[in-house]
C-alpha cells in the first residue's frame, strides 16, 4: 500500500482539529493558577505563556479541519492525541518557572527539577492521568510558586472525570459521536449511558464530581475553622484554605498529588478519617450515585462490583490492621537508601503497634488509597514489612470501579474474570452445558467477556515486560533498584497509582530514573489512563489501512 | 439436595478403582530402587514396605468397582486422585528410611528431614509432579541411601511423560476413555492424537521419552568413560554410571532433582553443554518429534509454538549473557541468609565476567533450565543481581511447550493470548470486522481461546493470591522472607519449576516453611501439574450434583 493511500484512509486532520478545540478550552482552567499567583503576588508569566501557547496551538489545530466528522478510528485517535497534547502543554508552566522567558522574566526557581523537559512532561502526564508519581526534588513553596503547585493539583482534577467527558459535556459538536469518545476514554468496560442524551450524562457526571469535591473542601476547611472555637486546636491546624482546596482537587480524581512533602501524614487523624470515605466515593461507579440520587438506592447497595470493591477494601484492610496491631508490621532496620530514618521507624511502630485506632487508621487509609489508586500516604509505608508491601502491590492491581475515577484493572473486570473461570470449571465437568456469565442479573455477551480477558491479559503482560525493560535500564545506568521497587514503579504508573516502594516510595520520587525510563513511564501512564487498547490500536499498521 | 443424592451422582468408586489399578502397577517401578539398594548392600526394607503397601492399597481400591466405567466427571476425578495417591505412597520409602519398622528394621537415617510426614509428602509430590523443589536437609549419601536417592530421581521420570499416559499405554481397559483422561492430565490446551488409537499414541510418547532418556544417559556416561583415554581427565570425572542415570532420569521430565547438593554445578562444562539440548528437547512438543521421525520435518521447524519457544530462549539467553559478560550481573555483597559466601561470589564473578564461553554457558543453561521448568542449576543464581533474578522469574511464567514435559503457563497459551489481544486491537478500530485467530494456519475456535484465557488468568490469580497467603504464613511464624523469595516459591511450585530465590534458591531448600505452608505448596504442585482446571473442577459443588 502506498504512503498516499495510508494518508487518506484515517482522517487524522479531523482528529487533530478536535484536539485543538479541547486545547483552546484548556486555556480557561489555566486562569485559575494565574489568579492564585496574582493573589500571592507571584509572577503570572508561567501561566500567561501557557494560556497563549495553548490557545494558539489549539486554534492552529482547529484550522486543519473546519468541520471535523469522526468515525470509529478518528475517535480513537482524537482521544489518544488529546491526552498526550494536554500533558505537553500542561508542562509549560513548569518549564517557564524554571527557565524564565528571555527578555521578559528571569527564572523564578532555576534549580527546579522540572526545568528538565523529560521531568516536566512526566509531572504533567502524571497529573492529568491522575497517577500522582512525582519528579519534584523538593516539594515545598521554597522551590515552587503557589500558582505552579496549584496547577499541579488542578491537572489531576481536570483529568479525573475525563477531559473528553468534559468536552462532551460542554461542546455541542460532540453531541453525536460523544458516546463513542467517552467509551474510548472511560475507565471500565463500557460506560453506562444513564440518560438518553450523552451530553446530559457527561454533564451529570461532572456535576456530581464537582459536588463531591466541593463537599470535601468544605469539610476539610471546616475542621480547620471549627477546631480552635471548639477547644480542639489540634483538629486540623494546618488544613488552611489553600490546603483544603489542594487536597479536594486531588482526592476525587484519585490523583494523590499533595503540596505537602509528607502527603497526608502532615495532617491530623481527623483529616485522615475525612479523606478515607471520599477516596471510597472516588473509586465508586458514578452512575450508581446518579441512580441513588434518583431514588433507586438498591442499585448502589446491591451492585455486585461495589460489593466486591468494598469486600476487597475490608479484607485487605483487616489483614493489614491485624499485622500492624501485632507490631510485626514494620521492617526491623531502616534500609539504606530508604526514605525514612530509624528514629521515624521507631516512632511510628511505637504509635501504631498494639493501639487500635492508629493501626486501623494507617491500614485502612493506605489500603483505600492504594486500591482506589489515589496514592496518598498517611505514613511512609516503605517502613512496613515486606508482606504488607506485597499486600499493597497486590491491591494496585485491583483498582477502582468501572465508571469511577480510579485506575488499575478495575474491580468489575476481575469479577467477570473470576465468574468466567468458575463457568469454565463447570463446563469442564459438564461439557454439554451452556451457561451465561451474569453481572447484576444480566447475562454478559461473550464478545464483551473476551474483551475483558484481552484487557486483563494485556495489562499483566505489559506489567511484566515493562518491569523487565525498566529494570534493564536501571542496571544500565547503575541505579540500584530492588525487584519490588521496580515492579511497583511499573504497577504504579501503568495503574495510575502514583507511589511505589523503595526509592519511588510515598516520600520519595521518580527523579532517579534515566530520561528514557521516564519517557517509558510517561507512555505507561498515558496508555494506562486510556485503558491501553485505544492507544495501542492506533499503533498497529492495520489501524492506518482501509 | 440430600446427601444421598450427592453420593450417587458421581460414581467415585469407579474412579477409585482405576486409581487402584495404577497403584498396583506402581509397585513394579518400586523394584528398581530396591535392586539398587541390594546392589549397594543397603537395607531393602523401605522398598519392600512400599511395594507391599502400594500393591495392597491398589488391590483394595480395585475391589470398590470390579468393572469401572468412566464418564467425564469420573475421569477428572480419577486423574486428580491418581496424582495425589502416587505422592502419598511414593513418600513411604522416605518415611521408612527415617523411622524404620518396629521389630523389623531400625531407622537407617533417623535424622532425615523426610521423617516428618509433611516433608515426605512434599518431596514425593515435588518428585512426581517434576517440580524438583526439595526439603532434604543434607543432599548426600551420608544422609540417605543410594536406593532412596534413586527413588527420588525415578519419581520425576515416572511423572514426566504422565502417569495416566503410561496407564493408557499399558492398560487395555483404558483404550476407550483414555483420550479424555490424557486430556485431563496432559500439559497444554488439548493433546494431539497423532495416531488413530489412543493407546498407540501413548505408547509412542513413552517410547520417545525412553529413547531420549537412554541417549542422554549414554552421552553423559560416555563422556565419563572416554575422558581419560583421550587424555582429557577433566571431561566428566564424576559423571559415573549412577550419576548419569540419576540425571538422565530428571532431565527429560524437566524434573531437576539431582543427587548432588550443588546440582549441575558439580559437573564439568562439557556435561553442562550436553544437558542444555536435552532440556530444550524436553520442553518441546513430543508430537513434533513423531512427525519429524515420520519424515515431516517442516512440522517441527515451522511450528509457531516451537519457534516462539526458541525465540524466548534466545532473547532471554542473550540478555542474561550480555549482563553477565559486562560483570555487572552479580550482587555486590553476599546477602545475609543467602546460600553462598562472598568467596564464592568473587570466584564466579571473576570466572564469568568478560569471558565469552562461561557467560554464555551460565546464561543459556539457567535460562533454558528455568523456562523449560527443569530447575537444574549450574551456578548459584542467587548470586546474580536483582535484574537477572527478575528475568528468571519472568521466564518461570513462560513455561515449556504444550505436549512437552515442561510446566508453567506454556508457550502456546501466551502465543494465543497475544494473537487474540492483537485481534482485539484490530476490532477496536474496525468494529464490524470478523477475523479468526490462527495457529499454524488453522483458525482456533472461540471456545478454545476462552479456555486459554481462563487458564492463564486463573494461573496468575492463583500466583498472586498464593504469594499473599504464603507470605502471611511466613510472617506469622517469623520466617524472614523477601518479596522476591516468596513470589518465586509460589511461581516455582505452581509452575513445577523447583528452585526460586533467597532461601529457596537453587542451593537452598523449602525446609524453612511451616507445615501448613508446605501443604499449600503440595497443593500448588499438584494442581500446577494437572493444569489447575481439572482439579479445581472436582472441588466445586456443581461437580457433585447431577
Ligand atoms: K493516583
Ligand atoms: K522442575
PDB file of N, CA, C and O and ligand atoms in Angstrom, chain B residues 130-132 254-256 373-375 496-498, ligand 2:
ATOM      1  N   UNK B 130       7.322 -33.435  38.916  1.00  0.00           N
ATOM      2  CA  UNK B 130       8.554 -32.936  38.288  1.00  0.00           C
ATOM      3  C   UNK B 130       8.867 -31.492  38.682  1.00  0.00           C
ATOM      4  O   UNK B 130       9.461 -30.744  37.919  1.00  0.00           O
ATOM      5  N   UNK B 131       8.441 -31.122  39.897  1.00  0.00           N
ATOM      6  CA  UNK B 131       8.754 -29.774  40.360  1.00  0.00           C
ATOM      7  C   UNK B 131      10.236 -29.665  40.699  1.00  0.00           C
ATOM      8  O   UNK B 131      10.938 -28.785  40.213  1.00  0.00           O
ATOM      9  N   UNK B 132      10.687 -30.575  41.569  1.00  0.00           N
ATOM     10  CA  UNK B 132      12.102 -30.537  41.912  1.00  0.00           C
ATOM     11  C   UNK B 132      12.431 -29.594  43.054  1.00  0.00           C
ATOM     12  O   UNK B 132      13.599 -29.302  43.303  1.00  0.00           O
ATOM     13  N   UNK B 254      11.881 -32.716  32.711  1.00  0.00           N
ATOM     14  CA  UNK B 254      12.063 -31.353  33.234  1.00  0.00           C
ATOM     15  C   UNK B 254      11.888 -31.338  34.755  1.00  0.00           C
ATOM     16  O   UNK B 254      11.201 -30.494  35.318  1.00  0.00           O
ATOM     17  N   UNK B 255      12.552 -32.323  35.390  1.00  0.00           N
ATOM     18  CA  UNK B 255      12.371 -32.507  36.835  1.00  0.00           C
ATOM     19  C   UNK B 255      13.308 -31.652  37.658  1.00  0.00           C
ATOM     20  O   UNK B 255      12.888 -30.826  38.455  1.00  0.00           O
ATOM     21  N   UNK B 256      14.607 -31.887  37.477  1.00  0.00           N
ATOM     22  CA  UNK B 256      15.563 -31.016  38.135  1.00  0.00           C
ATOM     23  C   UNK B 256      16.143 -31.519  39.443  1.00  0.00           C
ATOM     24  O   UNK B 256      17.057 -30.891  39.981  1.00  0.00           O
ATOM     25  N   UNK B 373      11.260 -25.172  32.812  1.00  0.00           N
ATOM     26  CA  UNK B 373      10.861 -25.594  34.167  1.00  0.00           C
ATOM     27  C   UNK B 373      11.614 -26.833  34.627  1.00  0.00           C
ATOM     28  O   UNK B 373      11.087 -27.604  35.437  1.00  0.00           O
ATOM     29  N   UNK B 374      12.854 -27.016  34.136  1.00  0.00           N
ATOM     30  CA  UNK B 374      13.661 -28.129  34.651  1.00  0.00           C
ATOM     31  C   UNK B 374      14.125 -27.820  36.069  1.00  0.00           C
ATOM     32  O   UNK B 374      13.903 -28.612  36.987  1.00  0.00           O
ATOM     33  N   UNK B 375      14.805 -26.696  36.238  1.00  0.00           N
ATOM     34  CA  UNK B 375      15.186 -26.296  37.588  1.00  0.00           C
ATOM     35  C   UNK B 375      16.584 -26.705  38.015  1.00  0.00           C
ATOM     36  O   UNK B 375      16.967 -26.500  39.162  1.00  0.00           O
ATOM     37  N   UNK B 496       5.837 -25.899  38.620  1.00  0.00           N
ATOM     38  CA  UNK B 496       6.672 -27.108  38.637  1.00  0.00           C
ATOM     39  C   UNK B 496       8.096 -26.822  38.176  1.00  0.00           C
ATOM     40  O   UNK B 496       8.705 -27.624  37.463  1.00  0.00           O
ATOM     41  N   UNK B 497       8.619 -25.669  38.597  1.00  0.00           N
ATOM     42  CA  UNK B 497       9.973 -25.270  38.222  1.00  0.00           C
ATOM     43  C   UNK B 497      10.994 -25.838  39.200  1.00  0.00           C
ATOM     44  O   UNK B 497      11.995 -26.419  38.812  1.00  0.00           O
ATOM     45  N   UNK B 498      10.731 -25.653  40.494  1.00  0.00           N
ATOM     46  CA  UNK B 498      11.627 -26.176  41.522  1.00  0.00           C
ATOM     47  C   UNK B 498      12.262 -25.083  42.343  1.00  0.00           C
ATOM     48  O   UNK B 498      11.661 -24.585  43.290  1.00  0.00           O
TER      49      UNK B 498
HETATM   50  K1  LIG C   2      11.218 -28.847  37.588  1.00  0.00           K
END
